[in-house]
């Protein structure tokens, strides 16, 4: 088991370096240079060149890449924003925290709604508890998050006037955004849990458990559910990607000071350091969550645990 | 002489089998009412979009008329007019052309790129497989929207860039899908038999592996079309999609947002259009899955 964890942790390093390389390479194609962007159009060419040199912009691509990583690792320095001229890290961090908060609330809410409904729909297959929620989940899967957000905004802020339409000062401000990003993930969770549960009910060991004369509730809760929830854990981890994607749009819609909204805003200013740093932070966070999911999965699934304890003794 | 007869007979049997299979798939497809409703909806939407020019001219979709700013729906303008006094009906129909056109093209591109990579990885295995799959892992650990934003920042927003961004965001599904199909099928007895019979790589891929995995790919393509429609509208909403004044559903919604209080109908029409398209395609996808792959039916 430890070997598995160490192996996965070590693989994290090339993954993160790879992510940075790809983002860096894409950004490197962009015309324009930091000196011109910081000093403005009216600056003299030699001043611009001097600043570019000072920032290390005139170095070859790979060297820039290595320097960038060196600065992050040794000094926690993500560069200086072209737009506000402030340290990128200071600007990004509080916004990053808000986005993560939003995404985590989203994961919590979508799991709490989706998973139990999926289980119930599978247990009561073909009853109204199955068909109606399934149909609703089906329709929700076809609605973009921002359309849902706009409808919520229209109903609860403009018509009923009970929830604030922008900002992130209090919990009340976060109700609609969290709801708007969770609902499609909840629908996905429900569909996924349901099919996983139906799959598991059809397995031989469930038939064996029934044949032994165990009460139906024991069969469902102890035998079928435990196995059905394994793939659901992975699905919940994957939801984070979906939620971050949703958060970017929802932050823009509800004017929340999150990292997604920040990146979108800075795109028109070509504020590369902020965009690169924001993208890397989110991607790294996503990678770490996926790693945690894999480790949890290995921990709760005895088959995977057994596989690794066997190979590690060899 | 004898050989030729056998071949002719084989062809006839093959033809009969194919015809029967199509009928069988259609029979299973139409069993669910949802998929028929979806098909009906999609045909109507496609007809509207393809014959957009006969219904209303493109000029109406971009012509600004200051006297009609935010005009409510009327006989002359059934969907009303937007903040520049442009006819919303014309914009919705012509917007569908762009939104759906991109969605279909992006689906095809991502399917071709992803399937090829997946087939190569699965069929050849070894180092090639490792390189493709590890690179894919890195690609998959960046949420799609971030990639898209990076690409748009680097190249600016246009039709081609949007197509590229959507392809990059969606090709990963197909790589994994096709690779696992190829790996699965390669182990089947009939592939072994075919190889023992002297068939080469190309023959095995094109006459055994491809026909056997096409069903799963088609189902995935259909379900992805819906996702791409939604994703494309999201990008346009953020201003990362088609540049204005082109009509595009996401872009229309983004403009409508500011006039939500005065003219809520502005967000109603493009919003409904997106949802209807996605619902129709999803219904068809679900029906196809049940029809093409009875094992998956739950």
Short mmCIF file of C-alpha atoms in Angstrom, two decimals, chain A residues 19 23 95-108 110 145-146 177-178 180-186 188 235-253 256 258-264 275 277-290, chain B residues 140-149 231 234-235 238 240:
data_model
loop_
_atom_site.label_atom_id
_atom_site.label_comp_id
_atom_site.label_asym_id
_atom_site.label_seq_id
_atom_site.Cartn_x
_atom_site.Cartn_y
_atom_site.Cartn_z
CA UNK A 19 0.84 20.88 -16.99
CA UNK A 23 0.23 26.06 -20.46
CA UNK A 95 -9.67 34.58 -5.01
CA UNK A 96 -8.39 31.04 -5.29
CA UNK A 97 -9.65 30.32 -1.76
CA UNK A 98 -13.14 31.55 -2.69
CA UNK A 99 -13.27 29.37 -5.82
CA UNK A 100 -12.15 26.32 -3.88
CA UNK A 101 -14.75 27.06 -1.21
CA UNK A 102 -17.40 27.29 -3.91
CA UNK A 103 -16.27 24.04 -5.53
CA UNK A 104 -16.10 22.14 -2.24
CA UNK A 105 -19.58 23.33 -1.19
CA UNK A 106 -20.69 22.23 -4.66
CA UNK A 107 -19.18 18.76 -4.22
CA UNK A 108 -20.82 18.40 -0.82
CA UNK A 110 -24.22 17.54 -5.23
CA UNK A 145 -25.10 25.91 -15.68
CA UNK A 146 -25.17 29.56 -16.61
CA UNK A 177 -23.99 30.30 -6.95
CA UNK A 178 -23.45 27.06 -5.02
CA UNK A 180 -26.28 26.75 -9.69
CA UNK A 181 -23.00 24.86 -9.95
CA UNK A 182 -24.11 21.84 -7.90
CA UNK A 183 -27.35 21.03 -9.61
CA UNK A 184 -25.91 19.56 -12.81
CA UNK A 185 -23.27 17.65 -10.87
CA UNK A 186 -26.05 16.33 -8.62
CA UNK A 188 -24.87 13.37 -12.97
CA UNK A 235 -17.17 10.08 -10.15
CA UNK A 236 -17.34 12.53 -7.24
CA UNK A 237 -13.65 13.33 -7.70
CA UNK A 238 -14.16 13.90 -11.41
CA UNK A 239 -17.02 16.24 -10.52
CA UNK A 240 -14.45 18.71 -9.25
CA UNK A 241 -13.38 19.42 -12.82
CA UNK A 242 -16.99 20.00 -13.78
CA UNK A 243 -17.55 22.22 -10.75
CA UNK A 244 -14.47 24.33 -11.45
CA UNK A 245 -15.65 24.74 -15.02
CA UNK A 246 -19.04 25.74 -13.64
CA UNK A 247 -17.45 28.04 -11.08
CA UNK A 248 -15.68 30.06 -13.79
CA UNK A 249 -19.00 30.88 -15.46
CA UNK A 250 -21.00 31.27 -12.28
CA UNK A 251 -18.42 33.64 -10.78
CA UNK A 252 -18.77 35.79 -13.86
CA UNK A 253 -22.58 35.64 -13.75
CA UNK A 256 -18.02 36.83 -7.39
CA UNK A 258 -13.10 34.16 -7.64
CA UNK A 259 -10.16 33.00 -9.70
CA UNK A 260 -12.24 31.94 -12.70
CA UNK A 261 -13.82 35.34 -13.08
CA UNK A 262 -10.38 36.91 -12.66
CA UNK A 263 -8.86 34.83 -15.45
CA UNK A 264 -11.75 35.60 -17.81
CA UNK A 275 -3.68 33.65 -16.47
CA UNK A 277 -0.58 31.21 -12.54
CA UNK A 278 -4.35 30.85 -12.13
CA UNK A 279 -4.52 28.00 -14.61
CA UNK A 280 -1.61 26.21 -12.96
CA UNK A 281 -3.06 26.60 -9.45
CA UNK A 282 -6.43 25.17 -10.47
CA UNK A 283 -4.88 22.34 -12.47
CA UNK A 284 -2.55 21.38 -9.63
CA UNK A 285 -5.44 21.46 -7.19
CA UNK A 286 -7.45 19.24 -9.53
CA UNK A 287 -4.55 16.79 -9.86
CA UNK A 288 -4.16 16.55 -6.09
CA UNK A 289 -7.87 15.88 -5.62
CA UNK A 290 -7.72 13.13 -8.25
CA UNK B 140 -6.92 15.38 -18.48
CA UNK B 141 -5.58 16.90 -15.28
CA UNK B 142 -6.21 20.40 -16.60
CA UNK B 143 -9.93 21.23 -16.50
CA UNK B 144 -11.10 21.79 -20.09
CA UNK B 145 -12.17 25.34 -19.58
CA UNK B 146 -8.66 26.40 -18.55
CA UNK B 147 -7.17 24.94 -21.70
CA UNK B 148 -9.77 26.68 -23.77
CA UNK B 149 -9.02 29.98 -22.09
CA UNK B 231 -19.89 23.91 -23.67
CA UNK B 234 -20.77 28.56 -22.17
CA UNK B 235 -17.62 29.74 -23.95
CA UNK B 238 -17.87 34.15 -21.35
CA UNK B 240 -14.39 33.30 -25.50
#
